[in-house]
Amino acid sequence: MSKEPMNSFAGKWALITGASSGLGLDFADLLAAQKVNLVLAARRRESMEKLAADLRRKFGVDVLVEAIDLAAPGAASHLKSSLDARSVTIDILLNNAGYGLHGALLDTPIERTTDMIQLNITTLTELTYLFGRDMAARRSGHILLVASLMAFQAVPSYAAYAATKAYVLALGEALHDELRSHGVVVTTLCPGHTATGFDAAAGAATTALLRLLTMKPRPVAASGVRALMEGKAMVIAGLANKMAAFSNRLTPRSMQRATLKRIVDG
């Protein structure tokens, strides 16, 4: 715990999307431990209600549950309106919801791809706009966008997913500069392969090489929260992942694609 961020968010409200599984669980636990009140938003109400009860008991914080399909058009506005009606002011937005699809683009039903784009890009952008606008008006706020190590290069068999995360990274870095003068911190977290169930949801097998590179979710989430509190524009979780991203500056893009193809598909 000594390596986790020092307490400066206590008493504020944080909205965590994708809060029913994966990194969302660790984001929730880390913030609740700092006495941050939470809004948990995802589709699975039952798992969020259990998490909420655990966090209330362990840390004595307020936790609200918003069961919502964030991939549905208009979901961001609906969520914002629901919280406004409850007079909940969001000080910290963790845009964590998202998923990937593994396989050739032409072999994947286009409806699944557009659903992923809706969640990974459109809803994320709408939430950032809606809550970021309020934060800018108050001249105070923090926004964490979860991208991916795949944001740094094209990835065959994850073509559309990697492209959505490249968007998130570019958006986050630009907004870091745009909103800084308004008192709002925007940080983008780029995890590498993390033990969150991502592969099962994406329909992918985990290669032996990928297993060697896998990080546990707790240090990934902690690095994101720490970077947000420190006001950084971007953080890559893990030394090996930092080295991989840096190596992209030194290698041809064709080599990057070939390397990633070997790592994710064997």
PDB file of C-alpha atoms in Angstrom:
ATOM      1  CA  MET A   1       0.000   0.000   0.000  1.00  0.00           C
ATOM      2  CA  SER A   2       2.936   2.351   0.560  1.00  0.00           C
ATOM      3  CA  LYS A   3       3.462   2.641  -3.188  1.00  0.00           C
ATOM      4  CA  GLU A   4      -0.112   3.700  -3.857  1.00  0.00           C
ATOM      5  CA  PRO A   5      -1.096   7.374  -4.217  1.00  0.00           C
ATOM      6  CA  MET A   6      -1.259   9.624  -1.179  1.00  0.00           C
ATOM      7  CA  ASN A   7      -4.673  10.791  -0.097  1.00  0.00           C
ATOM      8  CA  SER A   8      -5.870  14.042  -1.713  1.00  0.00           C
ATOM      9  CA  PHE A   9      -9.223  12.968  -3.185  1.00  0.00           C
ATOM     10  CA  ALA A  10     -10.982  12.316   0.139  1.00  0.00           C
ATOM     11  CA  GLY A  11     -14.644  13.306   0.295  1.00  0.00           C
ATOM     12  CA  LYS A  12     -15.016  13.781  -3.465  1.00  0.00           C
ATOM     13  CA  TRP A  13     -17.238  11.813  -5.836  1.00  0.00           C
ATOM     14  CA  ALA A  14     -15.762   9.593  -8.540  1.00  0.00           C
ATOM     15  CA  LEU A  15     -17.597   7.967 -11.441  1.00  0.00           C
ATOM     16  CA  ILE A  16     -16.074   4.675 -12.569  1.00  0.00           C
ATOM     17  CA  THR A  17     -17.361   3.153 -15.796  1.00  0.00           C
ATOM     18  CA  GLY A  18     -16.865  -0.550 -16.426  1.00  0.00           C
ATOM     19  CA  ALA A  19     -16.983  -0.951 -12.654  1.00  0.00           C
ATOM     20  CA  SER A  20     -18.301  -4.516 -12.505  1.00  0.00           C
ATOM     21  CA  SER A  21     -15.088  -6.303 -13.515  1.00  0.00           C
ATOM     22  CA  GLY A  22     -11.438  -5.992 -14.506  1.00  0.00           C
ATOM     23  CA  LEU A  23      -9.572  -2.795 -13.701  1.00  0.00           C
ATOM     24  CA  GLY A  24     -12.830  -1.215 -12.539  1.00  0.00           C
ATOM     25  CA  LEU A  25     -12.752  -3.324  -9.371  1.00  0.00           C
ATOM     26  CA  ASP A  26      -9.284  -2.130  -8.460  1.00  0.00           C
ATOM     27  CA  PHE A  27     -10.010   1.492  -9.344  1.00  0.00           C
ATOM     28  CA  ALA A  28     -12.995   1.319  -6.997  1.00  0.00           C
ATOM     29  CA  ASP A  29     -11.026  -0.243  -4.151  1.00  0.00           C
ATOM     30  CA  LEU A  30      -8.110   2.185  -4.512  1.00  0.00           C
ATOM     31  CA  LEU A  31     -10.326   5.256  -4.469  1.00  0.00           C
ATOM     32  CA  ALA A  32     -12.601   4.002  -1.698  1.00  0.00           C
ATOM     33  CA  ALA A  33      -9.491   3.411   0.414  1.00  0.00           C
ATOM     34  CA  GLN A  34      -8.802   7.139   0.001  1.00  0.00           C
ATOM     35  CA  LYS A  35     -12.319   7.930   1.291  1.00  0.00           C
ATOM     36  CA  VAL A  36     -13.643   8.817  -2.161  1.00  0.00           C
ATOM     37  CA  ASN A  37     -17.386   8.354  -2.671  1.00  0.00           C
ATOM     38  CA  LEU A  38     -18.173   6.303  -5.744  1.00  0.00           C
ATOM     39  CA  VAL A  39     -20.657   5.937  -8.567  1.00  0.00           C
ATOM     40  CA  LEU A  40     -20.265   2.507 -10.181  1.00  0.00           C
ATOM     41  CA  ALA A  41     -21.590   2.268 -13.741  1.00  0.00           C
ATOM     42  CA  ALA A  42     -21.807  -0.892 -15.849  1.00  0.00           C
ATOM     43  CA  ARG A  43     -24.391  -3.403 -17.060  1.00  0.00           C
ATOM     44  CA  ARG A  44     -24.215  -6.012 -14.291  1.00  0.00           C
ATOM     45  CA  ARG A  45     -26.136  -4.664 -11.312  1.00  0.00           C
ATOM     46  CA  GLU A  46     -25.727  -7.700  -9.069  1.00  0.00           C
ATOM     47  CA  SER A  47     -21.931  -7.703  -9.118  1.00  0.00           C
ATOM     48  CA  MET A  48     -21.810  -3.929  -8.590  1.00  0.00           C
ATOM     49  CA  GLU A  49     -24.224  -4.097  -5.653  1.00  0.00           C
ATOM     50  CA  LYS A  50     -21.973  -6.695  -4.004  1.00  0.00           C
ATOM     51  CA  LEU A  51     -18.909  -4.531  -4.640  1.00  0.00           C
ATOM     52  CA  ALA A  52     -20.727  -1.466  -3.300  1.00  0.00           C
ATOM     53  CA  ALA A  53     -21.683  -3.266  -0.091  1.00  0.00           C
ATOM     54  CA  ASP A  54     -18.094  -4.456   0.408  1.00  0.00           C
ATOM     55  CA  LEU A  55     -16.672  -0.955  -0.115  1.00  0.00           C
ATOM     56  CA  ARG A  56     -19.187   0.672   2.214  1.00  0.00           C
ATOM     57  CA  ARG A  57     -18.335  -1.850   4.933  1.00  0.00           C
ATOM     58  CA  LYS A  58     -14.548  -1.667   4.483  1.00  0.00           C
ATOM     59  CA  PHE A  59     -14.109   2.064   3.994  1.00  0.00           C
ATOM     60  CA  GLY A  60     -17.276   3.814   5.167  1.00  0.00           C
ATOM     61  CA  VAL A  61     -17.823   5.654   1.869  1.00  0.00           C
ATOM     62  CA  ASP A  62     -21.010   6.356  -0.060  1.00  0.00           C
ATOM     63  CA  VAL A  63     -21.404   4.164  -3.135  1.00  0.00           C
ATOM     64  CA  LEU A  64     -24.141   4.488  -5.756  1.00  0.00           C
ATOM     65  CA  VAL A  65     -24.837   1.889  -8.434  1.00  0.00           C
ATOM     66  CA  GLU A  66     -25.960   2.828 -11.944  1.00  0.00           C
ATOM     67  CA  ALA A  67     -26.826  -0.276 -13.978  1.00  0.00           C
ATOM     68  CA  ILE A  68     -26.591   0.910 -17.585  1.00  0.00           C
ATOM     69  CA  ASP A  69     -25.505  -0.357 -21.000  1.00  0.00           C
ATOM     70  CA  LEU A  70     -22.899   2.248 -21.847  1.00  0.00           C
ATOM     71  CA  ALA A  71     -22.663   0.966 -25.422  1.00  0.00           C
ATOM     72  CA  ALA A  72     -26.235   2.108 -26.084  1.00  0.00           C
ATOM     73  CA  PRO A  73     -26.609   5.401 -27.970  1.00  0.00           C
ATOM     74  CA  GLY A  74     -27.480   8.197 -25.558  1.00  0.00           C
ATOM     75  CA  ALA A  75     -26.175   6.298 -22.523  1.00  0.00           C
ATOM     76  CA  ALA A  76     -23.783   9.064 -21.496  1.00  0.00           C
ATOM     77  CA  SER A  77     -26.522  11.715 -21.421  1.00  0.00           C
ATOM     78  CA  HIS A  78     -28.832   9.357 -19.546  1.00  0.00           C
ATOM     79  CA  LEU A  79     -26.179   8.687 -16.913  1.00  0.00           C
ATOM     80  CA  LYS A  80     -25.390  12.392 -16.522  1.00  0.00           C
ATOM     81  CA  SER A  81     -29.083  13.239 -16.140  1.00  0.00           C
ATOM     82  CA  SER A  82     -29.536  10.493 -13.544  1.00  0.00           C
ATOM     83  CA  LEU A  83     -26.681  11.827 -11.430  1.00  0.00           C
ATOM     84  CA  ASP A  84     -27.847  15.421 -11.810  1.00  0.00           C
ATOM     85  CA  ALA A  85     -31.272  14.348 -10.541  1.00  0.00           C
ATOM     86  CA  ARG A  86     -29.568  12.875  -7.469  1.00  0.00           C
ATOM     87  CA  SER A  87     -27.499  16.054  -6.962  1.00  0.00           C
ATOM     88  CA  VAL A  88     -24.253  14.121  -7.321  1.00  0.00           C
ATOM     89  CA  THR A  89     -21.338  16.249  -8.518  1.00  0.00           C
ATOM     90  CA  ILE A  90     -18.595  14.196 -10.146  1.00  0.00           C
ATOM     91  CA  ASP A  91     -15.088  15.428  -9.310  1.00  0.00           C
ATOM     92  CA  ILE A  92     -13.208  12.429 -10.738  1.00  0.00           C
ATOM     93  CA  LEU A  93     -14.180  10.592 -13.936  1.00  0.00           C
ATOM     94  CA  LEU A  94     -12.559   7.250 -14.681  1.00  0.00           C
ATOM     95  CA  ASN A  95     -13.458   6.350 -18.245  1.00  0.00           C
ATOM     96  CA  ASN A  96     -12.606   2.675 -17.919  1.00  0.00           C
ATOM     97  CA  ALA A  97     -15.438   0.898 -19.813  1.00  0.00           C
ATOM     98  CA  GLY A  98     -14.387  -0.739 -23.059  1.00  0.00           C
ATOM     99  CA  TYR A  99     -13.636  -4.059 -24.681  1.00  0.00           C
ATOM    100  CA  GLY A 100     -11.793  -5.604 -27.611  1.00  0.00           C
ATOM    101  CA  LEU A 101     -12.600  -7.925 -30.488  1.00  0.00           C
ATOM    102  CA  HIS A 102     -10.044 -10.424 -31.724  1.00  0.00           C
ATOM    103  CA  GLY A 103     -10.041 -11.652 -35.307  1.00  0.00           C
ATOM    104  CA  ALA A 104     -10.017 -10.375 -38.869  1.00  0.00           C
ATOM    105  CA  LEU A 105     -12.251  -7.360 -39.399  1.00  0.00           C
ATOM    106  CA  LEU A 106     -14.057  -8.996 -42.320  1.00  0.00           C
ATOM    107  CA  ASP A 107     -14.756 -12.125 -40.279  1.00  0.00           C
ATOM    108  CA  THR A 108     -16.366 -10.134 -37.456  1.00  0.00           C
ATOM    109  CA  PRO A 109     -20.032  -9.083 -37.702  1.00  0.00           C
ATOM    110  CA  ILE A 110     -19.990  -5.356 -38.342  1.00  0.00           C
ATOM    111  CA  GLU A 111     -22.628  -4.852 -35.644  1.00  0.00           C
ATOM    112  CA  ARG A 112     -20.152  -6.090 -33.021  1.00  0.00           C
ATOM    113  CA  THR A 113     -17.449  -3.761 -34.303  1.00  0.00           C
ATOM    114  CA  THR A 114     -19.692  -0.709 -34.315  1.00  0.00           C
ATOM    115  CA  ASP A 115     -20.941  -1.588 -30.818  1.00  0.00           C
ATOM    116  CA  MET A 116     -17.315  -1.628 -29.643  1.00  0.00           C
ATOM    117  CA  ILE A 117     -16.632   1.704 -31.343  1.00  0.00           C
ATOM    118  CA  GLN A 118     -19.731   3.185 -29.725  1.00  0.00           C
ATOM    119  CA  LEU A 119     -18.467   2.222 -26.270  1.00  0.00           C
ATOM    120  CA  ASN A 120     -14.722   2.731 -26.677  1.00  0.00           C
ATOM    121  CA  ILE A 121     -14.946   6.028 -28.561  1.00  0.00           C
ATOM    122  CA  THR A 122     -18.385   7.672 -28.687  1.00  0.00           C
ATOM    123  CA  THR A 123     -19.578   7.085 -25.119  1.00  0.00           C
ATOM    124  CA  LEU A 124     -16.121   7.829 -23.729  1.00  0.00           C
ATOM    125  CA  THR A 125     -16.035  11.125 -25.628  1.00  0.00           C
ATOM    126  CA  GLU A 126     -19.568  12.069 -24.585  1.00  0.00           C
ATOM    127  CA  LEU A 127     -18.871  11.342 -20.913  1.00  0.00           C
ATOM    128  CA  THR A 128     -15.643  13.326 -21.072  1.00  0.00           C
ATOM    129  CA  TYR A 129     -17.497  16.258 -22.631  1.00  0.00           C
ATOM    130  CA  LEU A 130     -20.504  16.203 -20.293  1.00  0.00           C
ATOM    131  CA  PHE A 131     -18.598  15.863 -17.029  1.00  0.00           C
ATOM    132  CA  GLY A 132     -15.545  17.776 -18.233  1.00  0.00           C
ATOM    133  CA  ARG A 133     -17.703  20.785 -19.055  1.00  0.00           C
ATOM    134  CA  ASP A 134     -18.973  20.910 -15.457  1.00  0.00           C
ATOM    135  CA  MET A 135     -15.451  20.476 -14.104  1.00  0.00           C
ATOM    136  CA  ALA A 136     -14.150  23.320 -16.268  1.00  0.00           C
ATOM    137  CA  ALA A 137     -16.947  25.580 -15.031  1.00  0.00           C
ATOM    138  CA  ARG A 138     -15.911  24.772 -11.432  1.00  0.00           C
ATOM    139  CA  ARG A 139     -12.224  25.040 -12.421  1.00  0.00           C
ATOM    140  CA  SER A 140     -11.551  21.746 -10.708  1.00  0.00           C
ATOM    141  CA  GLY A 141     -11.626  18.097 -11.746  1.00  0.00           C
ATOM    142  CA  HIS A 142      -9.745  14.969 -12.773  1.00  0.00           C
ATOM    143  CA  ILE A 143     -10.394  12.679 -15.756  1.00  0.00           C
ATOM    144  CA  LEU A 144      -8.655   9.365 -16.413  1.00  0.00           C
ATOM    145  CA  LEU A 145      -9.027   7.776 -19.852  1.00  0.00           C
ATOM    146  CA  VAL A 146      -8.032   4.121 -20.217  1.00  0.00           C
ATOM    147  CA  ALA A 147      -6.330   3.462 -23.544  1.00  0.00           C
ATOM    148  CA  SER A 148      -3.957   0.566 -24.230  1.00  0.00           C
ATOM    149  CA  LEU A 149      -0.400  -0.291 -25.229  1.00  0.00           C
ATOM    150  CA  MET A 150      -2.011  -1.183 -28.563  1.00  0.00           C
ATOM    151  CA  ALA A 151      -2.679   2.537 -29.038  1.00  0.00           C
ATOM    152  CA  PHE A 152       0.928   2.983 -30.163  1.00  0.00           C
ATOM    153  CA  GLN A 153       0.794   0.840 -33.312  1.00  0.00           C
ATOM    154  CA  ALA A 154      -1.498  -0.956 -35.730  1.00  0.00           C
ATOM    155  CA  VAL A 155      -2.303  -4.500 -34.584  1.00  0.00           C
ATOM    156  CA  PRO A 156      -3.457  -7.146 -37.091  1.00  0.00           C
ATOM    157  CA  SER A 157      -6.340  -9.227 -35.637  1.00  0.00           C
ATOM    158  CA  TYR A 158      -7.131  -6.330 -33.281  1.00  0.00           C
ATOM    159  CA  ALA A 159      -7.392  -3.755 -36.058  1.00  0.00           C
ATOM    160  CA  ALA A 160     -10.501  -1.862 -34.939  1.00  0.00           C
ATOM    161  CA  TYR A 161      -9.796  -2.218 -31.208  1.00  0.00           C
ATOM    162  CA  ALA A 162      -6.255  -0.859 -31.508  1.00  0.00           C
ATOM    163  CA  ALA A 163      -7.608   2.000 -33.618  1.00  0.00           C
ATOM    164  CA  THR A 164     -10.159   2.910 -30.920  1.00  0.00           C
ATOM    165  CA  LYS A 165      -7.394   3.032 -28.326  1.00  0.00           C
ATOM    166  CA  ALA A 166      -5.193   5.171 -30.588  1.00  0.00           C
ATOM    167  CA  TYR A 167      -8.119   7.609 -30.634  1.00  0.00           C
ATOM    168  CA  VAL A 168      -8.374   7.552 -26.837  1.00  0.00           C
ATOM    169  CA  LEU A 169      -4.656   8.254 -26.431  1.00  0.00           C
ATOM    170  CA  ALA A 170      -4.683  11.128 -28.926  1.00  0.00           C
ATOM    171  CA  LEU A 171      -7.835  12.588 -27.382  1.00  0.00           C
ATOM    172  CA  GLY A 172      -6.498  12.352 -23.853  1.00  0.00           C
ATOM    173  CA  GLU A 173      -3.147  13.966 -24.587  1.00  0.00           C
ATOM    174  CA  ALA A 174      -4.803  16.829 -26.465  1.00  0.00           C
ATOM    175  CA  LEU A 175      -7.371  17.393 -23.710  1.00  0.00           C
ATOM    176  CA  HIS A 176      -4.596  17.389 -21.115  1.00  0.00           C
ATOM    177  CA  ASP A 177      -3.376  20.621 -22.721  1.00  0.00           C
ATOM    178  CA  GLU A 178      -6.819  22.019 -23.583  1.00  0.00           C
ATOM    179  CA  LEU A 179      -8.285  21.674 -20.097  1.00  0.00           C
ATOM    180  CA  ARG A 180      -5.231  22.419 -17.973  1.00  0.00           C
ATOM    181  CA  SER A 181      -5.955  26.164 -18.000  1.00  0.00           C
ATOM    182  CA  HIS A 182      -9.492  25.367 -16.759  1.00  0.00           C
ATOM    183  CA  GLY A 183      -8.195  23.561 -13.679  1.00  0.00           C
ATOM    184  CA  VAL A 184      -8.993  20.079 -15.036  1.00  0.00           C
ATOM    185  CA  VAL A 185      -6.403  17.292 -15.159  1.00  0.00           C
ATOM    186  CA  VAL A 186      -6.735  14.749 -17.982  1.00  0.00           C
ATOM    187  CA  THR A 187      -4.516  11.658 -17.820  1.00  0.00           C
ATOM    188  CA  THR A 188      -4.433   8.685 -20.177  1.00  0.00           C
ATOM    189  CA  LEU A 189      -3.484   5.250 -18.845  1.00  0.00           C
ATOM    190  CA  CYS A 190      -2.009   2.768 -21.320  1.00  0.00           C
ATOM    191  CA  PRO A 191      -1.977  -0.769 -19.885  1.00  0.00           C
ATOM    192  CA  GLY A 192      -0.322  -3.673 -21.603  1.00  0.00           C
ATOM    193  CA  HIS A 193      -1.766  -7.167 -21.338  1.00  0.00           C
ATOM    194  CA  THR A 194      -3.484  -7.390 -17.950  1.00  0.00           C
ATOM    195  CA  ALA A 195      -5.158 -10.283 -16.136  1.00  0.00           C
ATOM    196  CA  THR A 196      -8.701  -8.904 -16.404  1.00  0.00           C
ATOM    197  CA  GLY A 197     -10.554 -11.424 -18.563  1.00  0.00           C
ATOM    198  CA  PHE A 198      -9.944  -9.258 -21.643  1.00  0.00           C
ATOM    199  CA  ASP A 199      -8.977 -12.242 -23.817  1.00  0.00           C
ATOM    200  CA  ALA A 200     -12.113 -14.237 -23.020  1.00  0.00           C
ATOM    201  CA  ALA A 201     -14.310 -11.237 -23.792  1.00  0.00           C
ATOM    202  CA  ALA A 202     -12.406 -10.590 -27.021  1.00  0.00           C
ATOM    203  CA  GLY A 203     -12.626 -14.222 -28.123  1.00  0.00           C
ATOM    204  CA  ALA A 204      -8.870 -14.739 -28.092  1.00  0.00           C
ATOM    205  CA  ALA A 205      -6.541 -17.408 -26.770  1.00  0.00           C
ATOM    206  CA  THR A 206      -3.606 -16.222 -24.634  1.00  0.00           C
ATOM    207  CA  THR A 207      -0.262 -17.094 -26.213  1.00  0.00           C
ATOM    208  CA  ALA A 208       2.696 -18.239 -24.112  1.00  0.00           C
ATOM    209  CA  LEU A 209       4.568 -15.005 -24.858  1.00  0.00           C
ATOM    210  CA  LEU A 210       1.580 -12.896 -23.890  1.00  0.00           C
ATOM    211  CA  ARG A 211       1.292 -14.767 -20.593  1.00  0.00           C
ATOM    212  CA  LEU A 212       4.885 -13.813 -19.795  1.00  0.00           C
ATOM    213  CA  LEU A 213       4.056 -10.138 -20.374  1.00  0.00           C
ATOM    214  CA  THR A 214       0.827 -10.145 -18.342  1.00  0.00           C
ATOM    215  CA  MET A 215       0.498  -7.737 -15.406  1.00  0.00           C
ATOM    216  CA  LYS A 216      -1.842  -8.046 -12.452  1.00  0.00           C
ATOM    217  CA  PRO A 217      -4.613  -5.436 -12.465  1.00  0.00           C
ATOM    218  CA  ARG A 218      -3.817  -3.840  -9.087  1.00  0.00           C
ATOM    219  CA  PRO A 219      -0.468  -2.231 -10.030  1.00  0.00           C
ATOM    220  CA  VAL A 220      -1.940  -1.147 -13.382  1.00  0.00           C
ATOM    221  CA  ALA A 221      -4.856   0.622 -11.712  1.00  0.00           C
ATOM    222  CA  ALA A 222      -2.563   2.115  -9.055  1.00  0.00           C
ATOM    223  CA  SER A 223      -0.251   3.546 -11.712  1.00  0.00           C
ATOM    224  CA  GLY A 224      -3.229   5.226 -13.378  1.00  0.00           C
ATOM    225  CA  VAL A 225      -4.567   6.753 -10.171  1.00  0.00           C
ATOM    226  CA  ARG A 226      -1.088   7.896  -9.155  1.00  0.00           C
ATOM    227  CA  ALA A 227      -0.454   9.546 -12.528  1.00  0.00           C
ATOM    228  CA  LEU A 228      -3.833  11.286 -12.342  1.00  0.00           C
ATOM    229  CA  MET A 229      -3.049  12.681  -8.910  1.00  0.00           C
ATOM    230  CA  GLU A 230       0.360  13.830 -10.123  1.00  0.00           C
ATOM    231  CA  GLY A 231      -1.192  15.616 -13.094  1.00  0.00           C
ATOM    232  CA  LYS A 232       0.579  13.615 -15.797  1.00  0.00           C
ATOM    233  CA  ALA A 233      -0.629  13.610 -19.382  1.00  0.00           C
ATOM    234  CA  MET A 234      -0.023   9.897 -19.949  1.00  0.00           C
ATOM    235  CA  VAL A 235       1.333   6.845 -18.189  1.00  0.00           C
ATOM    236  CA  ILE A 236       2.266   3.409 -19.502  1.00  0.00           C
ATOM    237  CA  ALA A 237       1.873   0.727 -16.843  1.00  0.00           C
ATOM    238  CA  GLY A 238       4.923  -1.468 -16.293  1.00  0.00           C
ATOM    239  CA  LEU A 239       8.582  -1.198 -17.291  1.00  0.00           C
ATOM    240  CA  ALA A 240       8.384  -3.817 -20.054  1.00  0.00           C
ATOM    241  CA  ASN A 241       5.443  -1.994 -21.600  1.00  0.00           C
ATOM    242  CA  LYS A 242       7.278   1.339 -21.387  1.00  0.00           C
ATOM    243  CA  MET A 243      10.206  -0.234 -23.215  1.00  0.00           C
ATOM    244  CA  ALA A 244       7.897  -1.702 -25.863  1.00  0.00           C
ATOM    245  CA  ALA A 245       6.279   1.671 -26.533  1.00  0.00           C
ATOM    246  CA  PHE A 246       9.683   3.371 -26.733  1.00  0.00           C
ATOM    247  CA  SER A 247      10.971   0.733 -29.170  1.00  0.00           C
ATOM    248  CA  ASN A 248       8.276   1.808 -31.635  1.00  0.00           C
ATOM    249  CA  ARG A 249      10.258   5.005 -32.184  1.00  0.00           C
ATOM    250  CA  LEU A 250      13.176   2.941 -33.438  1.00  0.00           C
ATOM    251  CA  THR A 251      11.528   0.309 -35.635  1.00  0.00           C
ATOM    252  CA  PRO A 252       9.677   0.422 -38.984  1.00  0.00           C
ATOM    253  CA  ARG A 253       5.901   0.227 -38.739  1.00  0.00           C
ATOM    254  CA  SER A 254       5.900  -3.007 -40.777  1.00  0.00           C
ATOM    255  CA  MET A 255       8.130  -4.572 -38.127  1.00  0.00           C
ATOM    256  CA  GLN A 256       5.836  -3.322 -35.358  1.00  0.00           C
ATOM    257  CA  ARG A 257       2.842  -5.000 -36.992  1.00  0.00           C
ATOM    258  CA  ALA A 258       4.708  -8.263 -37.513  1.00  0.00           C
ATOM    259  CA  THR A 259       5.915  -8.307 -33.907  1.00  0.00           C
ATOM    260  CA  LEU A 260       2.464  -7.664 -32.470  1.00  0.00           C
ATOM    261  CA  LYS A 261       0.970 -10.323 -34.736  1.00  0.00           C
ATOM    262  CA  ARG A 262       3.415 -12.878 -33.300  1.00  0.00           C
ATOM    263  CA  ILE A 263       2.730 -11.816 -29.726  1.00  0.00           C
ATOM    264  CA  VAL A 264      -1.079 -11.893 -29.893  1.00  0.00           C
ATOM    265  CA  ASP A 265      -1.540 -14.816 -32.287  1.00  0.00           C
ATOM    266  CA  GLY A 266       1.578 -16.908 -31.701  1.00  0.00           C
TER     267      GLY A 266
END
